[in-house]
Short mmCIF file of C-alpha atoms in Angstrom, two decimals:
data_model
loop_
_atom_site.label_atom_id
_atom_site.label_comp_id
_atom_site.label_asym_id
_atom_site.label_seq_id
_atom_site.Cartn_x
_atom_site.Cartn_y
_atom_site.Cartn_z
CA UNK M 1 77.40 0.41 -11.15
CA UNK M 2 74.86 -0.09 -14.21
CA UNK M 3 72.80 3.17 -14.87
CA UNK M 4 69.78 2.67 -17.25
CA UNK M 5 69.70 4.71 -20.55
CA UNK M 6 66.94 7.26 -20.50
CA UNK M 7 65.31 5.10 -23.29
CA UNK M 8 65.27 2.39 -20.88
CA UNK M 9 63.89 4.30 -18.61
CA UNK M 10 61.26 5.76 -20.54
CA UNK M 11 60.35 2.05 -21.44
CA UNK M 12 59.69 1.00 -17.51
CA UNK M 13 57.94 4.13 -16.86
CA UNK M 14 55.48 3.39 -19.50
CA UNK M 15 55.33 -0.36 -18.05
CA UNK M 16 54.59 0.86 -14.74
CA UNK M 17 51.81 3.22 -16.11
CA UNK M 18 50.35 0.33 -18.57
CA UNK M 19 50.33 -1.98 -15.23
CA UNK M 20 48.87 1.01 -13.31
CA UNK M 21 45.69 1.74 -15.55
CA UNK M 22 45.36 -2.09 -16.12
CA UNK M 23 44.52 -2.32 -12.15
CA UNK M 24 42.59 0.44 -12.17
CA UNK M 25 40.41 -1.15 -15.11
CA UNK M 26 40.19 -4.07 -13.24
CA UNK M 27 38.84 -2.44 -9.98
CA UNK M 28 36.41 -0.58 -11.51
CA UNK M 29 35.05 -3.59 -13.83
CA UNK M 30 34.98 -5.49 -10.76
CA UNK M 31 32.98 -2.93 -8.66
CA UNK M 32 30.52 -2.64 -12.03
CA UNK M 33 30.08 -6.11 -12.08
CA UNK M 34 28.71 -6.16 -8.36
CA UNK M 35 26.77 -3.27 -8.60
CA UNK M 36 24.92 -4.75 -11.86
CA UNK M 37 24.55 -7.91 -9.17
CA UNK M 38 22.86 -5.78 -6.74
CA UNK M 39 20.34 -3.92 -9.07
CA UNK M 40 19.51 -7.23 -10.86
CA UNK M 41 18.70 -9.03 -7.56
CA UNK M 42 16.34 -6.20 -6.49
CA UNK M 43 15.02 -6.17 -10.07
CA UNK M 44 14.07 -9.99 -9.56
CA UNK M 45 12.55 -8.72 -6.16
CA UNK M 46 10.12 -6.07 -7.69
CA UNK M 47 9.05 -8.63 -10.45
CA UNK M 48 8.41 -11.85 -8.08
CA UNK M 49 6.19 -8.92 -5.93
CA UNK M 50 4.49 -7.57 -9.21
CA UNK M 51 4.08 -11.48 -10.24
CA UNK M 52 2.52 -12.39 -6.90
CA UNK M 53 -0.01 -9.55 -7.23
CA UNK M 54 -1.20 -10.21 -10.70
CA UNK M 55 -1.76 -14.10 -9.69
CA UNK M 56 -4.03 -12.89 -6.29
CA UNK M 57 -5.60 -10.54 -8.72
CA UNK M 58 -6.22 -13.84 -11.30
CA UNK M 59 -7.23 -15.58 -8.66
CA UNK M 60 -9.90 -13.37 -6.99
CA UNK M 61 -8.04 -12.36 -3.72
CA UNK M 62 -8.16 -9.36 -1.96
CA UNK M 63 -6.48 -8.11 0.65
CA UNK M 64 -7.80 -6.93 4.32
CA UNK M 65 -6.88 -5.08 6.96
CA UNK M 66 -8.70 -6.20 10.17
CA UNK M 67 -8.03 -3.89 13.57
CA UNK M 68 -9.35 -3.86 16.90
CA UNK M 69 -10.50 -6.38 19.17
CA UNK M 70 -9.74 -9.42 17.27
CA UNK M 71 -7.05 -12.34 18.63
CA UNK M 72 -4.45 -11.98 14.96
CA UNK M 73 -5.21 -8.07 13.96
CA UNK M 74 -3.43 -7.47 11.08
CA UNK M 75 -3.50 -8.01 7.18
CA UNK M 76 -6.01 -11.19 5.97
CA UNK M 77 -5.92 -12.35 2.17
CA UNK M 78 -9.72 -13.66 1.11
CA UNK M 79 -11.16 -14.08 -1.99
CA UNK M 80 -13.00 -11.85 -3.89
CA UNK M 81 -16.37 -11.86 -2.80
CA UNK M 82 -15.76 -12.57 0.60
CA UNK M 83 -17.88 -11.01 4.02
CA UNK M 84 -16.67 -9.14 7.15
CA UNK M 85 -17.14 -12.20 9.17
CA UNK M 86 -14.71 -13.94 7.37
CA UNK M 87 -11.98 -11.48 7.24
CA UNK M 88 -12.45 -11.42 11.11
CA UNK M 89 -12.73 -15.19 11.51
CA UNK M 90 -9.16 -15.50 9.38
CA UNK M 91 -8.07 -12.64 12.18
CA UNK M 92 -8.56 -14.86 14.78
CA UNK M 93 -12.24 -14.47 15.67
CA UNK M 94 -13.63 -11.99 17.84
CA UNK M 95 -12.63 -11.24 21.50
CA UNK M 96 -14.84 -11.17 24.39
CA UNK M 97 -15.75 -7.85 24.68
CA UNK M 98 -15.85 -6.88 20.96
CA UNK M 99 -18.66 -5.14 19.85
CA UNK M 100 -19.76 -6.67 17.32
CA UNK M 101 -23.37 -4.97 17.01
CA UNK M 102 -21.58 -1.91 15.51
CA UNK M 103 -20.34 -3.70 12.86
CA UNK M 104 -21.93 -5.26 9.78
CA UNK M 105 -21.06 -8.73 9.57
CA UNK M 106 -22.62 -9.35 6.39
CA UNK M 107 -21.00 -6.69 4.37
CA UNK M 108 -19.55 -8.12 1.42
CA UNK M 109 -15.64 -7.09 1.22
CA UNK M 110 -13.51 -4.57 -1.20
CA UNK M 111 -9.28 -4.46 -2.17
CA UNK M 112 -7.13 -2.66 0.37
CA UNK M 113 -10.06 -2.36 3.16
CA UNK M 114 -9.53 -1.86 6.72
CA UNK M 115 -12.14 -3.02 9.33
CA UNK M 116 -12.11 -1.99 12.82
CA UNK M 117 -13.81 -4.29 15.35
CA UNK M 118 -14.44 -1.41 17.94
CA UNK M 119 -14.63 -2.51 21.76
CA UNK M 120 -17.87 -2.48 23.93
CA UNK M 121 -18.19 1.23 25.08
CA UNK M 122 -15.51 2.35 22.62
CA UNK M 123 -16.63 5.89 22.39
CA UNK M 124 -14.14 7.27 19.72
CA UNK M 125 -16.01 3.99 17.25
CA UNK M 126 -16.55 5.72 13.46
CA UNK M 127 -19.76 3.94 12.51
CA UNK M 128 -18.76 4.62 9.28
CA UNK M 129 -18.57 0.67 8.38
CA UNK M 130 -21.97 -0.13 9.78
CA UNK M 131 -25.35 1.03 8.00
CA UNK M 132 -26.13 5.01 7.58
CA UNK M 133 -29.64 6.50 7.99
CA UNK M 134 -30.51 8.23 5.35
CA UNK M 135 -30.18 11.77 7.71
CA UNK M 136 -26.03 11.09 7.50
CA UNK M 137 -25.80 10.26 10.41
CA UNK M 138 -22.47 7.80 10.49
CA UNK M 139 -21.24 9.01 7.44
CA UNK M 140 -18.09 10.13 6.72
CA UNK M 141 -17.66 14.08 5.23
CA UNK M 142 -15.18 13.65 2.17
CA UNK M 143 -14.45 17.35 2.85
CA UNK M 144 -13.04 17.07 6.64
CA UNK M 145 -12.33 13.78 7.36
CA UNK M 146 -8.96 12.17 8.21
CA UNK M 147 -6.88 9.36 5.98
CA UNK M 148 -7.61 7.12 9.05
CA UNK M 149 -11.17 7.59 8.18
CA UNK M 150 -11.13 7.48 4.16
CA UNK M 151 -8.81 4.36 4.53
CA UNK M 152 -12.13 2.44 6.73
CA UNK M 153 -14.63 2.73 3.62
CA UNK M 154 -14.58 -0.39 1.22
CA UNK M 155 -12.00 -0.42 -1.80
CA UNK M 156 -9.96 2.87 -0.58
CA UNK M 157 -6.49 2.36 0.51
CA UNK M 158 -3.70 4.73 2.09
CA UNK M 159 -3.06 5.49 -1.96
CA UNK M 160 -6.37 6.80 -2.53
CA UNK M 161 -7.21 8.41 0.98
CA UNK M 162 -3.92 10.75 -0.16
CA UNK M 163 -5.40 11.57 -3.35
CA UNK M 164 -8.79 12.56 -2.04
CA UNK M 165 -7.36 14.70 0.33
CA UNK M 166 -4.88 16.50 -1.87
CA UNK M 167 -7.80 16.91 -4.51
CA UNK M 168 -9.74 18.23 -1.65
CA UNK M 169 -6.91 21.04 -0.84
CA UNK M 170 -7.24 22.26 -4.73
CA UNK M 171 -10.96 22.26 -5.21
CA UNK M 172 -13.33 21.18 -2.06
CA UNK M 173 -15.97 19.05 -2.41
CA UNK M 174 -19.89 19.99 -3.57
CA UNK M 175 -21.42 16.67 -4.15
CA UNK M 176 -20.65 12.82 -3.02
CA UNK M 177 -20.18 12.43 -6.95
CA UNK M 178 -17.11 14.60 -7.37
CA UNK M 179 -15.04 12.03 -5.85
CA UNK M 180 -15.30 10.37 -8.84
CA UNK M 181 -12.76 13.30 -10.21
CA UNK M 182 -9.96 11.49 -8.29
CA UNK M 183 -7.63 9.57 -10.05
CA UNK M 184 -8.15 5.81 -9.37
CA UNK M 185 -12.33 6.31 -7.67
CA UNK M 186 -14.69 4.78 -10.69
CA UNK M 187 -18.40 4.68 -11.44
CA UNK M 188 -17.63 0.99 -9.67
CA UNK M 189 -15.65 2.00 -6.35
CA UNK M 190 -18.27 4.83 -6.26
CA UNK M 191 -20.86 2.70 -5.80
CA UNK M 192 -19.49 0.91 -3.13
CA UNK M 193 -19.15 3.93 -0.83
CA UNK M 194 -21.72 6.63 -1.59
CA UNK M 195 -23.91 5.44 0.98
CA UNK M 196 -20.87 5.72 3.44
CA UNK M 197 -20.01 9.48 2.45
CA UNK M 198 -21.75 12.47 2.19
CA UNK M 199 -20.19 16.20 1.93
CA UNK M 200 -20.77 19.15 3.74
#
């Protein structure tokens, strides 16, 4: 029987180990490759999204979320400029025993608004989307209210209700105009909801 010379040997060891690291380089290239697939489909993803918002914002849309006693609640897309009545008409219309008294049809719309078409008798109602006396009655307090409630005034989304809050936590509120001290809340958006807050 043939024995191999320990130079020969030496020589298929060192074959074995080249063949062993070139598999190894292969799985891990491989496993690269379709993680670098993965990340550059959800890459795609996050642009088409970013693309489709700047063309609604080019455009003049909005988007509204209409609750409550409509036939299609859920999230509407109008244009800019568009009136309560609308968003609810694009929701379906409203139901029989909506209450639409309580609500102000006319109101012209703002970004990332929710509107609630309360029911008739619908006690727990927050008139906060309907007209305020001058008294406050209706009106929300910046200082105590809930998310639920920030999130019902025009232009202020689930974003912004979080920020108001968590300024509120640091430093509480002393005038309707300090909410102008949160991040994202303008001389613009301001005017859109100081007659629908007040702070006590």
């Amino acid at each position: 029987m043939d024995y191999f010379t320990k130079k020969e040997q030496l020589f298929i060891v060192f074959i074995l180990v080249i063949i062993f690291l070139i598999s190894i380089f292969y799985y891990i290239n491989d496993k690269l490759l379709s993680f670098k697939e993965e990340d550059s489909q959800e890459i795609e993803e996050i642009l088409k999204g970013l693309e489709e918002d700047i063309r609604s914002e080019e455009a003049g849309y909005i988007m509204v979320h209409v609750s409550g006693q409509v036939y299609n609640p859920g999230i509407v897309e109008l244009k800019a400029g568009s009136r309560v009545i609308d968003a609810i008409n694009l929701a379906g219309g409203l139901k029989k025993d909506a209450d639409s008294d309580k609500i102000n049809l006319a109101r012209k719309l703002s970004d990332e608004e929710k509107i609630h078409v309360p029911k008739v008798g619908e006690e727990d109602f927050d008139h906060s989307l309907s007209t305020s006396s001058n008294d406050g009655e209706g009106k929300i307090n910046i200082n105590t209210c809930t998310k639920e409630q920030l999130t019902t005034l025009p232009g202020i989304g689930e974003v912004l209700a979080d920020r108001i809050i968590q300024y509120r936590e640091d430093t509480p509120f002393k005038s309707i105009e300090d909410i102008m001290n949160v991040s994202g809340i303008g001389e613009k958006k301001f005017e859109g909801i100081k007659d629908l807050i007040i702070v006590r």
